[in-house]
Every structure is written in structure tokens, then in C-alpha cells.
C-alpha positions as CSV (number, residue, x, y, z in Angstrom):
1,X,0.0,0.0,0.0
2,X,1.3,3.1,-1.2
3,X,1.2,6.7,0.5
4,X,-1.7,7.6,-2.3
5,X,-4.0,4.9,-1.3
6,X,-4.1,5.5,2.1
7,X,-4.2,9.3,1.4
8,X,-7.8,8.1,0.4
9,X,-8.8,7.5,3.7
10,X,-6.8,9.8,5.5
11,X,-5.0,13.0,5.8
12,X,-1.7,13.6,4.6
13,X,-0.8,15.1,7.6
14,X,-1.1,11.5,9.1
15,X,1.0,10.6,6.6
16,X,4.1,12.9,7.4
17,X,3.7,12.5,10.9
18,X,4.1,8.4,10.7
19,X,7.3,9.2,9.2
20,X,8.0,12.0,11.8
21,X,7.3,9.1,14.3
22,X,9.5,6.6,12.3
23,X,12.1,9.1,12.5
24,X,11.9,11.1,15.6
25,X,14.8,11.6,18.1
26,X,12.9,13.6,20.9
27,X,10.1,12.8,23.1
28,X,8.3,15.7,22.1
29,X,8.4,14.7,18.3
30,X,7.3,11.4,19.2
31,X,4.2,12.8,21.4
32,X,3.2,15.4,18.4
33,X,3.6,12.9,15.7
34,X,1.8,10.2,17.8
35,X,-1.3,12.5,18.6
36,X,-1.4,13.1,14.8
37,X,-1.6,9.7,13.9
38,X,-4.5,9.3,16.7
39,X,-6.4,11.6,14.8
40,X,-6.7,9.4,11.7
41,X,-7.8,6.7,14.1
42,X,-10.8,9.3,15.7
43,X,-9.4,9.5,18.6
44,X,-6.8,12.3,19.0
45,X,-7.7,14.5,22.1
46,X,-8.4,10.7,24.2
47,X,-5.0,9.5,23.2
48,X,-3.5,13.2,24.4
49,X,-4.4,11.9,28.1
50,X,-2.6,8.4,27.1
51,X,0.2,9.9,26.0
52,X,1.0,12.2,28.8
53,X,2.6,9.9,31.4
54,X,1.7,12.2,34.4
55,X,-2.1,11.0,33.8
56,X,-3.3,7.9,34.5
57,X,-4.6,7.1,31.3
58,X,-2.2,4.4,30.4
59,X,-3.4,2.5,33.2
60,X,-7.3,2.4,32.3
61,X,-5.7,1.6,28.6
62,X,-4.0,-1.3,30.1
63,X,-7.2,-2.4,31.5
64,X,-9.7,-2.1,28.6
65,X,-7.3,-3.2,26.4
66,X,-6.7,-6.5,27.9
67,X,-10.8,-6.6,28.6
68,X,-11.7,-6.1,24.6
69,X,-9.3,-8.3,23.6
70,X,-9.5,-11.2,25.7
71,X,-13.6,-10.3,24.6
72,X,-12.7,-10.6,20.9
73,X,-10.5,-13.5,21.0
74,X,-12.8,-15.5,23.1
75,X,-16.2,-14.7,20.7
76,X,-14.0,-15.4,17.8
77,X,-15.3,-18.5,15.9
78,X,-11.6,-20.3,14.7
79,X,-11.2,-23.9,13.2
80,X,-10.4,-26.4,15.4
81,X,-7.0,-26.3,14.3
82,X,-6.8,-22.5,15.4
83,X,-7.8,-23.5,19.0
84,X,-3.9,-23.7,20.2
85,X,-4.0,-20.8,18.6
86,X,-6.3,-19.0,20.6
87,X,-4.6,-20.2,24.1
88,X,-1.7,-18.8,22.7
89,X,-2.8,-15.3,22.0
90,X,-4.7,-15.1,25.3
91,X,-1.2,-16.4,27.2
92,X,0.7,-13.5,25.2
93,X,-1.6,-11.0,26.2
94,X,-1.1,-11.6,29.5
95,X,2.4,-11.4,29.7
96,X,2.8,-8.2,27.4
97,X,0.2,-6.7,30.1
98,X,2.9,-7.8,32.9
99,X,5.2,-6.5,30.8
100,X,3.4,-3.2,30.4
101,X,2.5,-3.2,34.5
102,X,6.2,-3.3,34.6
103,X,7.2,-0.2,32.2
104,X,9.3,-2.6,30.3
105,X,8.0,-1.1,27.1
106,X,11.2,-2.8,24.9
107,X,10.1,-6.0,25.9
108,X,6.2,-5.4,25.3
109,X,7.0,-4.0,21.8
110,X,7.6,-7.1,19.9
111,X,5.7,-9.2,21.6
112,X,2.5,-6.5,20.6
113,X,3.4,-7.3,17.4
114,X,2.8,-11.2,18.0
115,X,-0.1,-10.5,19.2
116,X,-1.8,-8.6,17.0
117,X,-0.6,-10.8,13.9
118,X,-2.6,-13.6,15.6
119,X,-5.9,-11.8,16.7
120,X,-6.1,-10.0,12.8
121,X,-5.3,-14.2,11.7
122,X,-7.9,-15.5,14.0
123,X,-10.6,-12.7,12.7
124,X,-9.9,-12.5,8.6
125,X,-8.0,-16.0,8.5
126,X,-5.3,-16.9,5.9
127,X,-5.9,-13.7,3.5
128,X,-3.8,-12.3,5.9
129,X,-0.8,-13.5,4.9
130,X,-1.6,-12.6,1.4
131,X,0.0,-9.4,-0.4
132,X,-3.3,-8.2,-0.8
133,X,-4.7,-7.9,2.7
134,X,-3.6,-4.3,3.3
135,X,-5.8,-3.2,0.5
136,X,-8.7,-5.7,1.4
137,X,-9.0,-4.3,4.9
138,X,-9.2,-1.2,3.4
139,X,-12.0,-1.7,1.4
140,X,-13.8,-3.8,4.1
141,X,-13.4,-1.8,6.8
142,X,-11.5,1.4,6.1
143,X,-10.8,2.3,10.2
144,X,-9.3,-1.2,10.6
145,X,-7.2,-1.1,7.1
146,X,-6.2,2.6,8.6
147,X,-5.2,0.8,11.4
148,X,-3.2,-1.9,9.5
149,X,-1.6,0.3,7.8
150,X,0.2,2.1,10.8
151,X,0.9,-1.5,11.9
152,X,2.4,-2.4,9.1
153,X,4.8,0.8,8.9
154,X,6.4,0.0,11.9
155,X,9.3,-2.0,12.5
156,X,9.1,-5.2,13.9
157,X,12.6,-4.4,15.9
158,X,14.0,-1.2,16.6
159,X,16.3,0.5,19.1
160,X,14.0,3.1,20.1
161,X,13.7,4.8,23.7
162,X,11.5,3.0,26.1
163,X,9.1,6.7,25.2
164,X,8.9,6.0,21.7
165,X,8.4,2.2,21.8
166,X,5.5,3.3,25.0
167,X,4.1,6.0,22.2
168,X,4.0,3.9,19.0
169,X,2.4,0.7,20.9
170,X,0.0,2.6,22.9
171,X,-1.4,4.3,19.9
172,X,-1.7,0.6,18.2
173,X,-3.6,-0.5,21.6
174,X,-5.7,2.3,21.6
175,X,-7.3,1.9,18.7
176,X,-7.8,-2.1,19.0
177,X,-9.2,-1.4,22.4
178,X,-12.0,0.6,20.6
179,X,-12.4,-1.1,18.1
């Protein structure tokens, strides 16, 4: 997916600021360019509070988070062959919440990624792993596809401050704990 198609469904300015994300060095361009992004997710002045580590946003996050998708992996009808599959998830959850309860955002970064690899597997099954999913989630559902689309811009590894990995995996959270 290319920075025209998702221009579609959002603003450009979302666009630059994933970049500024991708690329910032200061807390401060991190927190701008993360409550940008927010907006093409709906939820920009919420996500200000989540941000802002003096509030106690992050821990209600936490919370609901772990609530909706504990929800949406357990109402989600799998094959009998995805039903490891589903322990799995709900096991990784719970240990990126401890991980999260701990402030160890460098280790809760990848292991978000795991997890929401799986929960998007277990909901739209093996099109997933086709080249064609970004655009199909799209067209499906164009707040989710907005969604995978951030998702899929970020690096799976990175040697980012503890802030920046806490900024770009909050902002992923927040929008799956809406969803």
C-alpha cells in the first residue's frame, strides 16, 4: 500500500507524521507525531491523556485493552486447528500486560506485534498472509485497514527509547481497544 491509497482514507498530515514518528529523536516529536496519527484513528484529544505519562490514562488503557481483547479473542469463531492458537494469544496477552505493568515497554513491543498478527489471523484467517490484505482491509473496513496500515509501517525491531516504543504501541492499543 502506497502513501496515495491511504491518502484516500486519511489525511496527509497522518502521513508525514508516521514518518516524523519513524524518524523522531525527541520525546516531544514522538508525542506530536503520535497525537497526529491518533487523529486518523478518531481518537486524538483521548490518546493526548494516554500519551502524557503524568495522567493515568495508560493504566485504564491497560485495563480495557486487555478486557476487549481477551472479549474478541474468546467470541471469535476459529477452526479447530486455530484453537492452540487462541490459548496462545490469550497467554501472550497476558504477559505483554505484565510487561506493560512493569514499564518494560522494549520488551512489550515485539511481543504486541505477535499478538496482533494472531488476533487479525484468527478474525480475517489466511488472507492475511496474502499481499493483498492491506488493500482488502481497506476496502472492508476502512478504520481497521487505517489501522493496519500504521501497523504495518512499523518496525518489527527497533532500538528506540522505552518513550517511543510506550508512544507507538500505545497508539496501536488504543485503537484495538476501541475497536
Amino acid at each position: 500500500m502506497n502513501d496515495d491509497q491511504i491518502e484516500e482514507f486519511v489525511d496527509s498530515s497522518a502521513v508525514k507524521a508516521l514518518g516524523s514518528l519513524l524518524s523522531a529523536s525527541t520525546d516531544e516529536e514522538v508525542s506530536s507525531s503520535a497525537i497526529v496519527i491518533s487523529t486518523a484513528f478518531n481518537v486524538g484529544d483521548a490518546f493526548k491523556k494516554i500519551v502524557d505519562v503524568s495522567s493515568d490514562g495508560e493504566e485504564k488503557l491497560n485495563f480495557s485493552f486487555h478486557k476487549n481483547l481477551v472479549l474478541l479473542i474468546q467470541k471469535t469463531w476459529v477452526e479447530k486447528s486455530d484453537e492452540e492458537l487462541k490459548a496462545q494469544v490469550l497467554y501472550h496477552l497476558d504477559e505483554f500486560i505484565a510487561y506493560l505493568n512493569k514499564k518494560s515497554y522494549k520488551e512489550a513491543y515485539p511481543l504486541f506485534f505477535s499478538i496482533v498478527d494472531d488476533v487479525v489471523y484468527l478474525m480475517f484467517g489466511a488472507q492475511t498472509k496474502t499481499k493483498s490484505f492491506n488493500e482488502y482491509a481497506l476496502r472492508i473496513d476502512p478504520e481497521f485497514g487505517v489501522f493496519w496500515w500504521y501497523m504495518k509501517n512499523l518496525p518489527r525491531t527497533a532500538d528506540w527509547s522505552e518513550f517511543k516504543m510506550r508512544a507507538a504501541t500505545l497508539l496501536g492499543m488504543y485503537f484495538l481497544a476501541n475497536y
